[in-house]
mmCIF file of C-alpha atoms in Angstrom:
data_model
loop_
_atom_site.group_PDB
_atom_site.id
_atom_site.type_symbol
_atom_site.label_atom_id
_atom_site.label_comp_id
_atom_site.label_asym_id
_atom_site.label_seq_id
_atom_site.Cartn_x
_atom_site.Cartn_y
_atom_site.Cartn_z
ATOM 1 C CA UNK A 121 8.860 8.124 24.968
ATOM 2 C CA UNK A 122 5.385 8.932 25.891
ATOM 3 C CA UNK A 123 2.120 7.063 24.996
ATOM 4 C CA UNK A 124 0.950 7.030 21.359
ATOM 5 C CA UNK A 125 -1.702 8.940 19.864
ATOM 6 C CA UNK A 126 -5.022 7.345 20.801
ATOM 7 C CA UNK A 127 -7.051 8.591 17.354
ATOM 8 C CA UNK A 128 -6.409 5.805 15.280
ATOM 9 C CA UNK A 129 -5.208 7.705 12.570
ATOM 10 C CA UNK A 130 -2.340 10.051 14.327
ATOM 11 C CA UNK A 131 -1.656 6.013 15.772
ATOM 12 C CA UNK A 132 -1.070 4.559 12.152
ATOM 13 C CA UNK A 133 1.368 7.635 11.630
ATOM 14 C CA UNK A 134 3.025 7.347 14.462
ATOM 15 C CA UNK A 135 3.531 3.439 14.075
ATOM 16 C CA UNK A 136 4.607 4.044 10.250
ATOM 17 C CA UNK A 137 7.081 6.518 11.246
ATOM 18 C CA UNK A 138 8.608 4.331 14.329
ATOM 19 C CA UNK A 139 8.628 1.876 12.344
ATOM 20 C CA UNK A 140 10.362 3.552 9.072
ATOM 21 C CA UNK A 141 13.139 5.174 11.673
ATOM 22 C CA UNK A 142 14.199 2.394 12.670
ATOM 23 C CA UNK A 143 14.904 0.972 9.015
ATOM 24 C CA UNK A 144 16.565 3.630 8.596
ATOM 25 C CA UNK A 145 19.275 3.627 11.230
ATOM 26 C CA UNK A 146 19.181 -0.336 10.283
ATOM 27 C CA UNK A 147 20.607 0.681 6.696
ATOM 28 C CA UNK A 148 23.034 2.877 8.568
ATOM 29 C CA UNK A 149 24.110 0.143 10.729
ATOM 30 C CA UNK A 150 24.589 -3.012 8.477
ATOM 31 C CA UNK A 151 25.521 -1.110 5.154
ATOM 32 C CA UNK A 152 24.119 -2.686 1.679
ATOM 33 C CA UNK A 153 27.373 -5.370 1.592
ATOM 34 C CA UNK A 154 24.896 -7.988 2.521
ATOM 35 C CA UNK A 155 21.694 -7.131 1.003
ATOM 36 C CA UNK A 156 20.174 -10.736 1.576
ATOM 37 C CA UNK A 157 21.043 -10.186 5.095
ATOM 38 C CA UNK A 158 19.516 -6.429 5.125
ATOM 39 C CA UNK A 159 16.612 -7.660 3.574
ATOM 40 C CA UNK A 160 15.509 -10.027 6.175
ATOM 41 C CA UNK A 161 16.569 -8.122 8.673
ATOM 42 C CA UNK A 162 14.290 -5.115 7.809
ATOM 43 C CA UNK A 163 11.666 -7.445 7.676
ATOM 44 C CA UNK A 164 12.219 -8.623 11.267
ATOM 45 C CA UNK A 165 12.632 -5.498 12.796
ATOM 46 C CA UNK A 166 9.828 -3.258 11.516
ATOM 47 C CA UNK A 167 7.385 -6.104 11.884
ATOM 48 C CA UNK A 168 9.005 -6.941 15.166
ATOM 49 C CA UNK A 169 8.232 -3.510 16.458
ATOM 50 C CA UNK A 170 5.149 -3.049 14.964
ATOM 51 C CA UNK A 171 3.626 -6.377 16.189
ATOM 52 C CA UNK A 172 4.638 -5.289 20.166
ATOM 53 C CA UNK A 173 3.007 -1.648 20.144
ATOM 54 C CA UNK A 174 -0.153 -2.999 18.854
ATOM 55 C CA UNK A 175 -0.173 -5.807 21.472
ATOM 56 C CA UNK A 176 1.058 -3.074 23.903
ATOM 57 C CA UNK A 177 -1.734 -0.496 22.618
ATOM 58 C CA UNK A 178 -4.103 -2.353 20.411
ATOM 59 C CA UNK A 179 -4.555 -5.613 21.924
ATOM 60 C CA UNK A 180 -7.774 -6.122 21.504
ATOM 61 C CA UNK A 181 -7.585 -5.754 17.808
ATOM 62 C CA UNK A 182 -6.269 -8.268 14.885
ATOM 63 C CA UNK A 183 -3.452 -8.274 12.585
ATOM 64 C CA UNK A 184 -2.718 -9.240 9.682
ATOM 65 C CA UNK A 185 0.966 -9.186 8.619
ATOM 66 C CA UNK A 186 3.082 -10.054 5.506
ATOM 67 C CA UNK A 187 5.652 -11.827 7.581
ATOM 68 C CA UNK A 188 3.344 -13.200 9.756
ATOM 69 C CA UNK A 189 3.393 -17.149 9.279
ATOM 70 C CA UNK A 190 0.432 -18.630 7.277
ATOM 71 C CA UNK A 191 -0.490 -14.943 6.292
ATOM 72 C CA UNK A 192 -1.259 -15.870 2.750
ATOM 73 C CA UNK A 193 -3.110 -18.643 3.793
ATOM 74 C CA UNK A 194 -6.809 -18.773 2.135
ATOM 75 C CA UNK A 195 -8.968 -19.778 5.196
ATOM 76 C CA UNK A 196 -11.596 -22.199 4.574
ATOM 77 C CA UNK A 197 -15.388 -20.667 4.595
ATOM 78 C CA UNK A 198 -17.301 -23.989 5.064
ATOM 79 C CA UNK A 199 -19.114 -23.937 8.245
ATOM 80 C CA UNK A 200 -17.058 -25.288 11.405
ATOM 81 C CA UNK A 201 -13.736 -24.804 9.596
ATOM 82 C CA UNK A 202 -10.883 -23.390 11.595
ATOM 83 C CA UNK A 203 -10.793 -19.547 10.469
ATOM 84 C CA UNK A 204 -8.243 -17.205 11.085
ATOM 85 C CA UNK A 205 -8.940 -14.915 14.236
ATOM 86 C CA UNK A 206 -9.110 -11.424 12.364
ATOM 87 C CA UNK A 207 -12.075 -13.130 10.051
ATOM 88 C CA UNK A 208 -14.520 -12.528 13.023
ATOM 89 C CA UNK A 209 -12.612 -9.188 14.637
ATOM 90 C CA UNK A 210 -14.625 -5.969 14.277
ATOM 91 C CA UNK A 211 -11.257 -3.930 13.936
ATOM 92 C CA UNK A 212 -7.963 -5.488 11.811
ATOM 93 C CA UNK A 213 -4.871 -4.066 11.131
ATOM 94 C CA UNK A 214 -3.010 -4.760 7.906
ATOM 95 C CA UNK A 215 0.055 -4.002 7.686
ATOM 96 C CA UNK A 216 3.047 -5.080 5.367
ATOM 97 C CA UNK A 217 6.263 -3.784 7.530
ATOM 98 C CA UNK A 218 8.602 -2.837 4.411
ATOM 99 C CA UNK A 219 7.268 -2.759 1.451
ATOM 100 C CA UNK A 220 9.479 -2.744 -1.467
ATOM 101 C CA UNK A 221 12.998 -4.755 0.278
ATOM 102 C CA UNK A 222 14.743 -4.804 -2.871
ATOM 103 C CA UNK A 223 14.972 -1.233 -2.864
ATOM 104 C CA UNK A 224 15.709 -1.335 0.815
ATOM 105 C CA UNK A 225 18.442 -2.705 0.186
ATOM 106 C CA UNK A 226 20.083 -0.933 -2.879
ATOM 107 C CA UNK A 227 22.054 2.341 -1.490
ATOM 108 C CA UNK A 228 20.476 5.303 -2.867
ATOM 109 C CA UNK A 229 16.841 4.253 -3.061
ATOM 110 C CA UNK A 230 14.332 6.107 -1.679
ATOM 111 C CA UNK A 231 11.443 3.918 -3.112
ATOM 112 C CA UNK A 232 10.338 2.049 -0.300
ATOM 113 C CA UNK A 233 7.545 2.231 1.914
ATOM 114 C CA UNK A 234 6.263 1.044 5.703
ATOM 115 C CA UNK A 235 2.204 0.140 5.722
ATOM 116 C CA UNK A 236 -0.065 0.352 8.422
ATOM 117 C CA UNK A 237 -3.917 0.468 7.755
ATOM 118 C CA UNK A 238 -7.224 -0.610 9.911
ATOM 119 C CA UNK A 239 -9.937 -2.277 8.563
ATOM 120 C CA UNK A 240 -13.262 -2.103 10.636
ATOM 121 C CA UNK A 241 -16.413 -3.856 10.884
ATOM 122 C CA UNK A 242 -18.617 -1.052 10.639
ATOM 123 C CA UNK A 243 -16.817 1.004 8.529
ATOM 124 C CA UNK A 244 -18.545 3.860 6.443
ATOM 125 C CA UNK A 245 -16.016 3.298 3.160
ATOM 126 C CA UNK A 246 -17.024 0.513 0.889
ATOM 127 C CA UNK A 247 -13.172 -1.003 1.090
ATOM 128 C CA UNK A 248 -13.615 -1.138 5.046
ATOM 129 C CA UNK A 249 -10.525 1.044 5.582
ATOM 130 C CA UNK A 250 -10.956 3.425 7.926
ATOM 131 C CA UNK A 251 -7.231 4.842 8.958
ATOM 132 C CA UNK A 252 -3.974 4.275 7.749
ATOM 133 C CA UNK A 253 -0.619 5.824 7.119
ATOM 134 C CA UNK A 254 1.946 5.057 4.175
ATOM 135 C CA UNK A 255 5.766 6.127 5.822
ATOM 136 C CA UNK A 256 8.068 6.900 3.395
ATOM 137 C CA UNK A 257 11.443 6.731 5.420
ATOM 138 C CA UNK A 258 13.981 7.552 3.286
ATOM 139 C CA UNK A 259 11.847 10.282 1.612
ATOM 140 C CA UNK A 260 11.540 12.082 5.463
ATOM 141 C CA UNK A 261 7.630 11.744 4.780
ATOM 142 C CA UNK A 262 4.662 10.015 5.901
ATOM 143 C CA UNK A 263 1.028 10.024 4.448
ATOM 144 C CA UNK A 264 -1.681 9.772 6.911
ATOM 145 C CA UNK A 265 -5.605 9.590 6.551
ATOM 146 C CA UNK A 266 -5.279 11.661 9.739
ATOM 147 C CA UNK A 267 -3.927 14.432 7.531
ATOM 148 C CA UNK A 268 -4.740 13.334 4.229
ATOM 149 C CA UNK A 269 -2.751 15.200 1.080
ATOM 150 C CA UNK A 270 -4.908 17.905 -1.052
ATOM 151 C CA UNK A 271 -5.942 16.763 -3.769
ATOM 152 C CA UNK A 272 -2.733 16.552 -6.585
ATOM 153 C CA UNK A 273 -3.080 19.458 -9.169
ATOM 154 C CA UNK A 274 -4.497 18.527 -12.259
ATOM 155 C CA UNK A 275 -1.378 18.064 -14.101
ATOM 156 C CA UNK A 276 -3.490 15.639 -16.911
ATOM 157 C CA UNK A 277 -7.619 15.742 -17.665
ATOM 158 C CA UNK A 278 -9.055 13.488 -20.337
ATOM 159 C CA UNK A 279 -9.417 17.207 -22.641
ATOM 160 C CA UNK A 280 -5.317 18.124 -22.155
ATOM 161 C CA UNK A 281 -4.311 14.710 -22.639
ATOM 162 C CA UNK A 282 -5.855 14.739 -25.831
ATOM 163 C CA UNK A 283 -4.292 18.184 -26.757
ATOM 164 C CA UNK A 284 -0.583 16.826 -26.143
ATOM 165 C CA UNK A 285 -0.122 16.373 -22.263
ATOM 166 C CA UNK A 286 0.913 12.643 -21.044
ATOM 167 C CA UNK A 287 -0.479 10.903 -18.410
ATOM 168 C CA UNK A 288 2.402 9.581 -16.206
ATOM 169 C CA UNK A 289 1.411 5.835 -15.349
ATOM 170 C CA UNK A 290 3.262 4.106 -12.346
ATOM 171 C CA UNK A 291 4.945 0.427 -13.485
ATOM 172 C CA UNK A 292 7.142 -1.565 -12.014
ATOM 173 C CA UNK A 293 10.601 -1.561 -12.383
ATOM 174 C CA UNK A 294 11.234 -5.177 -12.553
ATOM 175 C CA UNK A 295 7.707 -6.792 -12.560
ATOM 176 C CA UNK A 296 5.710 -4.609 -15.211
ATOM 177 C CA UNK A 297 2.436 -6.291 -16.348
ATOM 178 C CA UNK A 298 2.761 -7.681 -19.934
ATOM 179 C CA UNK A 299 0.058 -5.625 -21.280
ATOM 180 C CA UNK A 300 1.092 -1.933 -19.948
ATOM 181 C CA UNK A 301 3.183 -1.107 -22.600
ATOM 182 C CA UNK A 302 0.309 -1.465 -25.412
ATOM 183 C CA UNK A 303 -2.353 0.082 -22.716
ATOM 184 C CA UNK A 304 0.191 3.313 -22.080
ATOM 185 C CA UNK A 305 0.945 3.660 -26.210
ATOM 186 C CA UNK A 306 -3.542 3.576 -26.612
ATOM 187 C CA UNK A 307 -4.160 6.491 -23.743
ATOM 188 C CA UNK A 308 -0.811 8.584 -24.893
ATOM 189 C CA UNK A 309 1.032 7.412 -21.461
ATOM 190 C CA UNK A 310 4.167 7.390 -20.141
ATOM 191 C CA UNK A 311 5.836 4.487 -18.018
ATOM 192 C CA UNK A 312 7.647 6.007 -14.732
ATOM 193 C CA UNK A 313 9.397 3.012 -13.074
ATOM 194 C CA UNK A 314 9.387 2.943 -9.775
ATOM 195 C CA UNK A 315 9.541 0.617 -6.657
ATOM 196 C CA UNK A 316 7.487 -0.484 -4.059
ATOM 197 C CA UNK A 317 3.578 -0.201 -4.660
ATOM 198 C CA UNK A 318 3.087 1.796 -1.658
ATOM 199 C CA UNK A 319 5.847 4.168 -3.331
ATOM 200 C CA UNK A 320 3.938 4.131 -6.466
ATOM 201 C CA UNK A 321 0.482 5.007 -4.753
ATOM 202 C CA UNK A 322 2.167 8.078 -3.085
ATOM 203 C CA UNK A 323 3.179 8.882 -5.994
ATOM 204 C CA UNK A 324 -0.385 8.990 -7.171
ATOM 205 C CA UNK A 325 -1.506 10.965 -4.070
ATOM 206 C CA UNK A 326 1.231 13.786 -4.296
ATOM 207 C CA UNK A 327 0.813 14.619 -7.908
ATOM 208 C CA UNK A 328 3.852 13.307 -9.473
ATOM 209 C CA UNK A 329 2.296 10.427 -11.390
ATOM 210 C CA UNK A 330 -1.135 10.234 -12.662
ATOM 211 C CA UNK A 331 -1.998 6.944 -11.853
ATOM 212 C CA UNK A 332 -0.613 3.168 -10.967
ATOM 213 C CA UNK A 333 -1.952 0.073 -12.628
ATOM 214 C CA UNK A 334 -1.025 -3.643 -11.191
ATOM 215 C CA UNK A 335 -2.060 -6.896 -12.404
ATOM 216 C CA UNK A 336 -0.309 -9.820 -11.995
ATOM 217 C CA UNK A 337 -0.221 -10.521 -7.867
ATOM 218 C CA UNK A 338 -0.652 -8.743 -4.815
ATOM 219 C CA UNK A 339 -2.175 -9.500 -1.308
ATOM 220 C CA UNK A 340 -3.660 -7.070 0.883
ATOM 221 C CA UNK A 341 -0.856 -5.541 2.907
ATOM 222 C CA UNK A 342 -0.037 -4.200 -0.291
ATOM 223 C CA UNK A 343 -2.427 -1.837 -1.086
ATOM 224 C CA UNK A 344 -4.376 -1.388 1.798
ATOM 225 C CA UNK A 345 -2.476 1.753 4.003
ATOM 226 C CA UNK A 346 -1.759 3.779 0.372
ATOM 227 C CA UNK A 347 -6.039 2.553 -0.798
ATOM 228 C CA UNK A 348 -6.576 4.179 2.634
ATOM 229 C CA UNK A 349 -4.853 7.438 2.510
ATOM 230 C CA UNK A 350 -5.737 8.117 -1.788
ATOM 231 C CA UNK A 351 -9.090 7.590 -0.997
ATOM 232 C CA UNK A 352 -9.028 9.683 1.806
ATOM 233 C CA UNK A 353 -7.625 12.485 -0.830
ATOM 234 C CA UNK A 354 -10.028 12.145 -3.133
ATOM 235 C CA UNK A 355 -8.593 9.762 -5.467
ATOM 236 C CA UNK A 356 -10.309 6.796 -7.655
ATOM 237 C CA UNK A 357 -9.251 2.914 -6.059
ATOM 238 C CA UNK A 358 -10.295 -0.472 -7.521
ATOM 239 C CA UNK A 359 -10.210 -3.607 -9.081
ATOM 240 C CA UNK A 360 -9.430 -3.255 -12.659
ATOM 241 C CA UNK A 361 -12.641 -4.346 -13.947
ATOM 242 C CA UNK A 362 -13.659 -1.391 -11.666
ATOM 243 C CA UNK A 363 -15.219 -3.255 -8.880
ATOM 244 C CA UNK A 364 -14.928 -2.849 -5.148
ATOM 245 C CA UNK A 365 -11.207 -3.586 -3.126
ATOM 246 C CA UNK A 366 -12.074 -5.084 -0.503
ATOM 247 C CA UNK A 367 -9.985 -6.345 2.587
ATOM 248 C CA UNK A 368 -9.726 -8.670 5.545
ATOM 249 C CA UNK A 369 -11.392 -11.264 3.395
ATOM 250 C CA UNK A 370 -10.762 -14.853 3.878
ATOM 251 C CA UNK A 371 -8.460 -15.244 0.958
ATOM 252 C CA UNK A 372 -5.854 -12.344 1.984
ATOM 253 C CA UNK A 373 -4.628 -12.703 -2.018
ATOM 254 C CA UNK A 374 -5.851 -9.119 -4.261
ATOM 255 C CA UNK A 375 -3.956 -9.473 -7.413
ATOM 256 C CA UNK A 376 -4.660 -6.300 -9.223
ATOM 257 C CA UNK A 377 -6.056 -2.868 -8.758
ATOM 258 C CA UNK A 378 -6.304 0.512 -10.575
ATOM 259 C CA UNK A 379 -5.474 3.960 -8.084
ATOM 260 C CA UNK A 380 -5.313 7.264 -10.227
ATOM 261 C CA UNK A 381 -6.909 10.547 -10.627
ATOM 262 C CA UNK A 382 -10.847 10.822 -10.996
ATOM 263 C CA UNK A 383 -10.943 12.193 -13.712
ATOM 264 C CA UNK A 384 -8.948 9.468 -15.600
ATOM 265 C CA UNK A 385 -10.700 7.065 -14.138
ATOM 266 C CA UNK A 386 -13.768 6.174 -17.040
ATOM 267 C CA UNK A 387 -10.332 6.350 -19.381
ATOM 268 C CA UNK A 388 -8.237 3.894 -17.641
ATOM 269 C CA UNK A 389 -10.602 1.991 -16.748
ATOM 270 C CA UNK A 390 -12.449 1.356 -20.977
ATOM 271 C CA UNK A 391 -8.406 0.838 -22.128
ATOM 272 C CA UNK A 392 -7.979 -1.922 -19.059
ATOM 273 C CA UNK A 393 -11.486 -3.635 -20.550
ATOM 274 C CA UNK A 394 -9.956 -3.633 -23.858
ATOM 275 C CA UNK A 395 -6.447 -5.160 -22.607
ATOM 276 C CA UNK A 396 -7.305 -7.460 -20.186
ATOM 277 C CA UNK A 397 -11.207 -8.726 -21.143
#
């Protein structure tokens, strides 16, 4: 195999879809008898490979990794504490290597999701993402900021809603938060279950749901690649109480965040104030 792309971008694709073909022939290979045993292996391999072609091509740069030890570790700020590396990197990549392992390893599931983002110093975005790619292995797909997705067709505007048409929110299929339900019967929503978050964001960016709401726990390797490529579409991303996401902070830890069509946004957004103070 020849040398990666060196655009950052076309890298983060490339890297996502190494990474999501070799999960792939890894289901193929051990089966779903052992799906403890599948899960941790996915784990190991996709971060094992991802973790050598950034040393091999990136080694300059940081990384921060789910399955990298102390990763959710909160790093002290006070002056002359010990401080992760990436805290004082100009360029980090975050990456969570399979996002979504139950569904990894249920036969059949397509809901599950390789992340690889970059987070730079001097970015121009207000998150500080500035490439990333969500690969969708068992869906044959990968999302890229290099080629981000048109925008989804407005299936749902604040006017049609209110004339009949349901906004399709994104929940979790075995972690919903406690308030959704009430929030989705207030805006006229329906609940899609799905899987991993990085499933549910591409879900957001292709069209087929309207938006995703989490609350409830989430670090930054969740969100960051699918943040990257919906806001490189167009899309709305933030906090719930509509603030900022940011990333490679000291505390890795983002609990909650709101990604779903503009136009929805101001809607979402008033019902989440309501819900959730």
């Amino acid at each position: 195999m020849g040398s990666p792309p060196t655009i950052d971008g076309a890298f983060a694709r490339w890297l996502a879809d190494r990474a999501g073909q070799a999960l792939v022939g890894l289901r193929e290979e051990l089966g779903f008898g052992d799906q403890a045993a599948l899960k941790s292996a996915g784990d190991k391999v996709s971060h094992d490979l991802i973790r050598a072609e950034l040393t091999r091509w990136r080694p300059q740069d940081a990384v921060l990794s789910e399955e990298d030890e102390g990763s959710r570790l909160a790093w002290a700020a006070e002056a002359g504490a010990d401080t992760a590396p990436r805290l004082t990197s100009d360029r980090v990549w975050i990456i969570d290597p399979l996002d979504g392992t139950r569904e990894f390893a249920e036969t059949g599931r397509v809901d599950w999701a390789v992340h690889v983002a970059l987070w730079a110093r001097n970015a121009p975005t207000p998150h500080g993402l500035v490439a990333g790619a969500v690969g969708l292995p068992a869906q044959q797909r990968v999302l890229g900021t290099d080629y981000p997705p048109g925008y989804p067709p407005a299936m749902v505007t604040t006017a049609t809603a209110d004339a009949g048409r349901t906004i399709r929110l994104a929940a979790s299929r075995s972690r919903p938060p406690a308030f959704l339900t009430d929030l989705a019967t207030e805006v006229g929503a329906q609940l899609v279950p799905m899987g991993s978050a990085g499933a549910k964001i591409a879900a957001v960016i292709t069209g087929e749901v309207d938006a995703y709401i989490h609350a409830g726990g989430q670090y930054e390797w969740d969100s960051a690649a699918p943040v990257a490529v919906a806001t490189a579409t167009g899309l709305h991303a933030s906090r719930i109480d509509g603030s900022t996401l940011k990333y490679n902070e000291a505390n890795p830890r983002l609990p909650d965040l709101l990604v779903c069509r503009k136009d929805l946004a101001s809607r979402l957004l008033a019902a989440l104030r309501q819900h959730c103070g």
